[in-house]
């Protein structure tokens, strides 16, 4: 008896591909619109809204990424783009 993994089911593979591409877009927007003055885990700022396109969550993710990994954080969206594209292409 052969068991199927989730990756072998076509709809699950498509869903994973779409989720990877959505995550790619969200992370690119968060990193591209990073502003050091935005509120995050280690930056206190006034109650004005953040300048990040994703909002407070995007500001926190971008701040954490840049402080932890520097410019190499841009490899994450590249990997998500490749994974999403391959997942959608391999039907």
C-alpha positions as a LaTeX table, in Angstrom:
\begin{tabular}{lrrr}
\hline
Residue & $x$ (\AA) & $y$ (\AA) & $z$ (\AA) \\
\hline
Unk1 & 0.00 & 0.00 & 0.00 \\
Unk2 & 1.47 & 3.34 & $-1.06$ \\
Unk3 & 0.71 & 6.45 & 0.96 \\
Unk4 & 0.40 & 9.86 & $-0.67$ \\
Unk5 & 2.12 & 12.82 & 0.88 \\
Unk6 & 0.49 & 16.25 & 0.90 \\
Unk7 & 2.94 & 17.48 & $-1.74$ \\
Unk8 & 1.65 & 14.86 & $-4.19$ \\
Unk9 & $-1.91$ & 16.17 & $-4.07$ \\
Unk10 & $-2.33$ & 18.80 & $-6.81$ \\
Unk11 & $-4.62$ & 21.20 & $-4.92$ \\
Unk12 & $-2.42$ & 21.18 & $-1.83$ \\
Unk13 & 0.63 & 21.87 & $-3.98$ \\
Unk14 & $-1.19$ & 24.78 & $-5.65$ \\
Unk15 & $-2.22$ & 26.18 & $-2.26$ \\
Unk16 & 1.37 & 25.96 & $-0.99$ \\
Unk17 & 2.56 & 27.76 & $-4.12$ \\
Unk18 & 0.02 & 30.54 & $-3.73$ \\
Unk19 & 0.86 & 30.95 & $-0.03$ \\
Unk20 & 4.58 & 31.17 & $-0.86$ \\
Unk21 & 3.90 & 33.88 & $-3.46$ \\
Unk22 & 1.68 & 35.86 & $-1.06$ \\
Unk23 & 4.37 & 35.62 & 1.63 \\
Unk24 & 6.92 & 36.74 & $-0.97$ \\
Unk25 & 4.88 & 39.85 & $-1.79$ \\
Unk26 & 4.27 & 40.69 & 1.88 \\
Unk27 & 7.94 & 40.37 & 2.84 \\
Unk28 & 9.12 & 42.38 & $-0.17$ \\
Unk29 & 6.67 & 45.16 & 0.70 \\
Unk30 & 7.73 & 45.11 & 4.35 \\
Unk31 & 11.45 & 45.21 & 3.53 \\
Unk32 & 11.17 & 47.75 & 0.73 \\
Unk33 & 9.19 & 50.24 & 2.83 \\
Unk34 & 11.34 & 49.86 & 5.96 \\
Unk35 & 11.79 & 53.05 & 7.97 \\
Unk36 & 14.07 & 53.03 & 11.03 \\
Unk37 & 11.74 & 55.47 & 12.78 \\
Unk38 & 8.80 & 53.05 & 12.66 \\
Unk39 & 7.75 & 51.44 & 15.94 \\
Unk40 & 9.11 & 47.95 & 16.48 \\
Unk41 & 10.33 & 45.72 & 19.30 \\
Unk42 & 13.29 & 47.94 & 20.16 \\
Unk43 & 12.18 & 51.31 & 18.80 \\
Unk44 & 9.78 & 53.49 & 20.71 \\
Unk45 & 8.07 & 56.11 & 18.61 \\
Unk46 & 5.02 & 58.32 & 18.91 \\
Unk47 & 1.53 & 56.99 & 18.33 \\
Unk48 & 1.54 & 58.08 & 14.69 \\
Unk49 & 0.99 & 55.30 & 12.16 \\
Unk50 & 4.05 & 53.52 & 10.78 \\
Unk51 & 5.34 & 54.31 & 7.29 \\
Unk52 & 5.65 & 50.64 & 6.40 \\
Unk53 & 3.20 & 49.42 & 3.75 \\
Unk54 & 2.24 & 46.37 & 5.85 \\
Unk55 & 1.77 & 48.41 & 9.04 \\
Unk56 & 3.13 & 47.65 & 12.51 \\
Unk57 & 3.66 & 43.97 & 11.74 \\
Unk58 & 5.63 & 44.80 & 8.60 \\
Unk59 & 7.71 & 47.34 & 10.51 \\
Unk60 & 8.54 & 44.79 & 13.20 \\
Unk61 & 9.36 & 42.04 & 10.68 \\
Unk62 & 11.57 & 44.34 & 8.60 \\
Unk63 & 13.34 & 45.71 & 11.67 \\
Unk64 & 13.98 & 42.22 & 13.03 \\
Unk65 & 15.18 & 40.98 & 9.64 \\
Unk66 & 17.56 & 43.86 & 9.00 \\
Unk67 & 18.98 & 43.83 & 12.52 \\
Unk68 & 19.40 & 40.05 & 12.64 \\
Unk69 & 20.51 & 39.25 & 9.10 \\
Unk70 & 21.37 & 42.54 & 7.40 \\
Unk71 & 20.88 & 42.70 & 3.65 \\
Unk72 & 20.95 & 38.92 & 3.40 \\
Unk73 & 17.33 & 38.98 & 4.60 \\
Unk74 & 16.50 & 39.61 & 0.92 \\
Unk75 & 17.36 & 35.95 & 0.28 \\
Unk76 & 14.17 & 34.91 & 2.11 \\
Unk77 & 11.76 & 36.43 & $-0.45$ \\
Unk78 & 13.92 & 35.03 & $-3.25$ \\
Unk79 & 13.59 & 31.52 & $-1.79$ \\
Unk80 & 9.83 & 31.99 & $-1.34$ \\
Unk81 & 9.47 & 33.16 & $-4.94$ \\
Unk82 & 11.38 & 30.15 & $-6.28$ \\
Unk83 & 9.48 & 27.72 & $-4.04$ \\
Unk84 & 6.11 & 29.20 & $-5.00$ \\
Unk85 & 6.92 & 29.24 & $-8.69$ \\
Unk86 & 8.16 & 25.63 & $-8.68$ \\
Unk87 & 5.15 & 24.48 & $-6.68$ \\
Unk88 & 2.74 & 26.03 & $-9.19$ \\
Unk89 & 4.75 & 24.97 & $-12.23$ \\
Unk90 & 5.07 & 21.28 & $-11.30$ \\
Unk91 & 1.45 & 20.25 & $-11.87$ \\
\hline
\end{tabular}
